[in-house]
PDB file of C-alpha atoms in Angstrom:
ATOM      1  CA  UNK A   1      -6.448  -0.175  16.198  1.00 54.00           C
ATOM      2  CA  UNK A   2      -7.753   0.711  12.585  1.00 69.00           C
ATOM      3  CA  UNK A   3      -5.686   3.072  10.962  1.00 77.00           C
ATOM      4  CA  UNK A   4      -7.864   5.722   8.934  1.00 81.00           C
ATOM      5  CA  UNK A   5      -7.779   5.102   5.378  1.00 84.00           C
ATOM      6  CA  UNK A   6      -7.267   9.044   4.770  1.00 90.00           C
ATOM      7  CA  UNK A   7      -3.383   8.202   6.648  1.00 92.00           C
ATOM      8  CA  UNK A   8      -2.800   5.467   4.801  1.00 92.00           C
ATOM      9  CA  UNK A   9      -3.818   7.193   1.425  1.00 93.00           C
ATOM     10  CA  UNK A  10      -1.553  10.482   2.555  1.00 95.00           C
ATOM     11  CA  UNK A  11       1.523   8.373   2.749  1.00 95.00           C
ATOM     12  CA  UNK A  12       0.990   7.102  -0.802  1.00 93.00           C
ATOM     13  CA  UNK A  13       0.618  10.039  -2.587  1.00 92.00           C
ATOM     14  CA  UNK A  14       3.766  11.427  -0.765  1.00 94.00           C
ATOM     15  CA  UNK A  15       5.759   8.500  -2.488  1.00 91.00           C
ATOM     16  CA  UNK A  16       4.127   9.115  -5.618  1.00 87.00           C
ATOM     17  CA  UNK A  17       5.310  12.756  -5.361  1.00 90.00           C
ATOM     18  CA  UNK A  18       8.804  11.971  -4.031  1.00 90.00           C
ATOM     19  CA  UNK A  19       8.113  13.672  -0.877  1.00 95.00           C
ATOM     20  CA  UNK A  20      10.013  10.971   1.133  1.00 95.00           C
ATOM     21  CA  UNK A  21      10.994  12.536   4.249  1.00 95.00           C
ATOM     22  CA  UNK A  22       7.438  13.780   4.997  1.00 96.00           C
ATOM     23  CA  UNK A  23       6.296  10.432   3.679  1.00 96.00           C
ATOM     24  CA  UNK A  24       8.747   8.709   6.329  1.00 95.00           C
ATOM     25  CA  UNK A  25       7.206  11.206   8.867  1.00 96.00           C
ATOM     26  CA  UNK A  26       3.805   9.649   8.050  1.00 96.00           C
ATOM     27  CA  UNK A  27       4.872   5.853   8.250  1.00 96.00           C
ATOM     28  CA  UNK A  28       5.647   6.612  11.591  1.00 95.00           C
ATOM     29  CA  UNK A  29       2.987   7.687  12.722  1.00 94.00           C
ATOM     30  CA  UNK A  30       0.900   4.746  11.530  1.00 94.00           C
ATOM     31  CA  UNK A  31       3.887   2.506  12.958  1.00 92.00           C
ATOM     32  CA  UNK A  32       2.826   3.887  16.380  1.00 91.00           C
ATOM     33  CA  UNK A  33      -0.701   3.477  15.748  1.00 89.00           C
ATOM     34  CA  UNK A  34      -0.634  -0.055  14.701  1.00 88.00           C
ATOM     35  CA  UNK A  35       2.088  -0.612  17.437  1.00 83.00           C
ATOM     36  CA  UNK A  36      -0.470  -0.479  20.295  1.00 81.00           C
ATOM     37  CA  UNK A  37      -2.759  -2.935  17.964  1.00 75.00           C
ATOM     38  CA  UNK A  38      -3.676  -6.310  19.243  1.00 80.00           C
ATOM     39  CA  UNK A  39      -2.803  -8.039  15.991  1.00 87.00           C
ATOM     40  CA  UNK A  40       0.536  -7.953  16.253  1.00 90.00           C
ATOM     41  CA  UNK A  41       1.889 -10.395  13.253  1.00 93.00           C
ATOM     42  CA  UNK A  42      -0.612  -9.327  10.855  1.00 93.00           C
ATOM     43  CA  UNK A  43       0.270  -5.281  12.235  1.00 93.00           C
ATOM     44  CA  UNK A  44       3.585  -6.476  11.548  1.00 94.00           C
ATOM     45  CA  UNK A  45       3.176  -7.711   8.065  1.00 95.00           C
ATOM     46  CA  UNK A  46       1.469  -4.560   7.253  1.00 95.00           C
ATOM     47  CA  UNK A  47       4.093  -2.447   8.288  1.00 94.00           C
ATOM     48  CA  UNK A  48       7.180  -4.051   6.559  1.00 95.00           C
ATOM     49  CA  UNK A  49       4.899  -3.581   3.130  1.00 94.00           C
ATOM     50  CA  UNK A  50       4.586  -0.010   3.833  1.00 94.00           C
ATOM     51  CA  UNK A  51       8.494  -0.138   4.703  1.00 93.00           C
ATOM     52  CA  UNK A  52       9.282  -1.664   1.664  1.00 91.00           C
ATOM     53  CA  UNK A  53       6.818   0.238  -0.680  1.00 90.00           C
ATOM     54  CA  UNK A  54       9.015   3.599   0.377  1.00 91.00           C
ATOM     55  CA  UNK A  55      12.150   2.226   0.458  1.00 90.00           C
ATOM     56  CA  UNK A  56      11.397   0.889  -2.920  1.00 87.00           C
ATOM     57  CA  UNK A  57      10.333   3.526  -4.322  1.00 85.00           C
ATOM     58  CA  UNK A  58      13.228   5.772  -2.423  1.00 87.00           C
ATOM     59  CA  UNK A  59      15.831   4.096  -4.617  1.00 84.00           C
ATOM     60  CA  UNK A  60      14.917   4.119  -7.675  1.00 78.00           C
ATOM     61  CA  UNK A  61      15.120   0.326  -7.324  1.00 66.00           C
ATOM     62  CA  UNK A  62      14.296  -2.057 -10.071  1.00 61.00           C
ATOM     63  CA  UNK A  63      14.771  -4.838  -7.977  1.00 57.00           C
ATOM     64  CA  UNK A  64      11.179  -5.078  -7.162  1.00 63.00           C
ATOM     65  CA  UNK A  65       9.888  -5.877 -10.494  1.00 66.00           C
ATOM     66  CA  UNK A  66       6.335  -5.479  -9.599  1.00 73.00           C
ATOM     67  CA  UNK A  67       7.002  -2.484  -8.816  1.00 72.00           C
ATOM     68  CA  UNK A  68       9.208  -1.390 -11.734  1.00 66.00           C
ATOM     69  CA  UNK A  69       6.425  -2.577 -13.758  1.00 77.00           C
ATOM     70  CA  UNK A  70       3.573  -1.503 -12.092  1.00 83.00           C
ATOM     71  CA  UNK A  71       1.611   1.364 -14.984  1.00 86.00           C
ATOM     72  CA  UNK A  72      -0.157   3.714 -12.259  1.00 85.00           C
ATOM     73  CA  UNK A  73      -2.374   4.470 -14.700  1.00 88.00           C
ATOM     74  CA  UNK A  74      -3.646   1.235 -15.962  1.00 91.00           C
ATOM     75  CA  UNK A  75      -6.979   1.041 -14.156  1.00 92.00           C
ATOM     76  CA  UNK A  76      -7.420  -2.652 -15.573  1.00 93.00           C
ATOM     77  CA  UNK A  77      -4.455  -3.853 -14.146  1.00 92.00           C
ATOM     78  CA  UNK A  78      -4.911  -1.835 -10.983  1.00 94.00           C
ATOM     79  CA  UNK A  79      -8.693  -3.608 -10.251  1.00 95.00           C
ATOM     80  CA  UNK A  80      -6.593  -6.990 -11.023  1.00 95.00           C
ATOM     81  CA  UNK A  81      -3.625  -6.563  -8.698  1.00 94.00           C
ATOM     82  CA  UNK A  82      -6.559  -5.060  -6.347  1.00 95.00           C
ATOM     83  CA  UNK A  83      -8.623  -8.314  -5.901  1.00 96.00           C
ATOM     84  CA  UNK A  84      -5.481 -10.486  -6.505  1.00 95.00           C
ATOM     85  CA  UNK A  85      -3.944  -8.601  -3.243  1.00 95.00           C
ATOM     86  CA  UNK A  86      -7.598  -8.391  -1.430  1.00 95.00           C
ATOM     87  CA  UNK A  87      -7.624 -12.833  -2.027  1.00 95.00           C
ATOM     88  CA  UNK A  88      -4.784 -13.281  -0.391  1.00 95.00           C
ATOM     89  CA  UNK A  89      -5.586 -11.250   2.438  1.00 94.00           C
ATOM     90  CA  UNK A  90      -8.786 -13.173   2.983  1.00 93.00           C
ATOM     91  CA  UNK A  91      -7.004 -16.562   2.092  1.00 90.00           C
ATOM     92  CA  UNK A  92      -6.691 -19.488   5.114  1.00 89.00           C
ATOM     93  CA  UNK A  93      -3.580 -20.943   4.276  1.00 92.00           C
ATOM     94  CA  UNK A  94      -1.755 -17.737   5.334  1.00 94.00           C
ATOM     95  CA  UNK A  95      -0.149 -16.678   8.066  1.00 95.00           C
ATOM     96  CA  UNK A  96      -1.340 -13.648   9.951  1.00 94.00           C
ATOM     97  CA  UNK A  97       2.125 -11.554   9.300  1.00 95.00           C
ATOM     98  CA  UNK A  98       0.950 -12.466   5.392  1.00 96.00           C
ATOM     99  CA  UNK A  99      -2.458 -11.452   5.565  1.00 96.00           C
ATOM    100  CA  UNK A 100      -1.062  -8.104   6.802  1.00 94.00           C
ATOM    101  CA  UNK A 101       1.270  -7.666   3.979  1.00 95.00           C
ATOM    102  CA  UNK A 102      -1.271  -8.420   1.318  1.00 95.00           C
ATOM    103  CA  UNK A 103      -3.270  -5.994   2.842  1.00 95.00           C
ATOM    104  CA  UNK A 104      -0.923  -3.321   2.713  1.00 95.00           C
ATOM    105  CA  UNK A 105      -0.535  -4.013  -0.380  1.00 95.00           C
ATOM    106  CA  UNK A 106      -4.007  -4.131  -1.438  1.00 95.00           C
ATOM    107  CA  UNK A 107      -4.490  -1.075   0.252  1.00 94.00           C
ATOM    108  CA  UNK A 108      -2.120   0.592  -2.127  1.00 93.00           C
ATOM    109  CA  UNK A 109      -3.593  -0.176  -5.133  1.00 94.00           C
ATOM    110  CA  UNK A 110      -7.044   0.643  -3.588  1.00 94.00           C
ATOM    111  CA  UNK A 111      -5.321   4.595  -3.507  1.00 92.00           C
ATOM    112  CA  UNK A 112      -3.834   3.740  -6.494  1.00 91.00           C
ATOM    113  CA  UNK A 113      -6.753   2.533  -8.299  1.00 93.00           C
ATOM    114  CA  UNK A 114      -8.851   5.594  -7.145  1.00 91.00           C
ATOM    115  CA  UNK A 115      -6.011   8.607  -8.704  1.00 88.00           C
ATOM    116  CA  UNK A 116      -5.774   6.798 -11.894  1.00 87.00           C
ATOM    117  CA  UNK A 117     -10.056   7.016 -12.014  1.00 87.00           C
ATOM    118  CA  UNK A 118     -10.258   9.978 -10.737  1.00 85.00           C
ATOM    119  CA  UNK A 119      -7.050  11.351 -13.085  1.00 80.00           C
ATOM    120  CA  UNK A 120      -9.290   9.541 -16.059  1.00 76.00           C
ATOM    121  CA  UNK A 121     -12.457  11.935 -15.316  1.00 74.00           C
ATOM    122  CA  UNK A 122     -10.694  14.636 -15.185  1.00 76.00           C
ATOM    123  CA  UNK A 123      -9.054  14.114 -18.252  1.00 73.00           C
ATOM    124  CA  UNK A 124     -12.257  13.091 -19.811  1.00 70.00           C
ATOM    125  CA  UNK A 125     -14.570  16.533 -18.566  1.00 60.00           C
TER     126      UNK A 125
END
């Protein structure tokens, strides 16, 4: 079961606010969305990304250094980590639990991409 992008998006902008116990509230929901799925690895990939992008971000943690070094508003850098995250997703010699974590991940610099851009024109009218 596809989860709508306008979900997925919502939960990232509550980390990127701080708003972790609503954002938690979110992850759930998609969690019992993707539960009743058919692809369970790749479901299952997915999920533990979106786990670990909220935990990581929860903590303050620098242990994640992409994440710790990650400039939300480099678009450049953004559109690389972008296709870099949509290869692997698309890549044969992963598994399908990978796949699903890539595309988590992709999927959040997708969002991420799209608020620096649309940050940029704003700044720019």
């Amino acid at each position: 079961m596809p989860i709508p992008l306008a979900l997925i998006t919502r939960l990232f902008q509550l980390v990127s606010e701080r708003k972790f116990t609503e954002a938690e509230r979110v992850l759930e929901r998609i969690m019992v969305r993707m539960k009743k799925g058919e692809q369970q690895d790749f479901n299952r990939g997915y999920l533990e990304a979106l786990s670990g992008i909220v935990l990581t971000y929860r903590s303050g943690s620098e242990s994640y250094e992409f994440f710790s070094s990650l400039n939300l508003e480099d678009t450049d850098a953004l559109k690389k980590h972008y296709r870099d995250f949509l290869n692997q997703t698309k890549s044969r010699f992963h598994a399908d639990y990978d796949r699903g974590y890539f595309s988590a991940l992709a999927d959040y610099m997708r969002v991420a991409l799209r608020t620096a851009q649309s940050k940029t024109k704003t700044e720019s009218s």
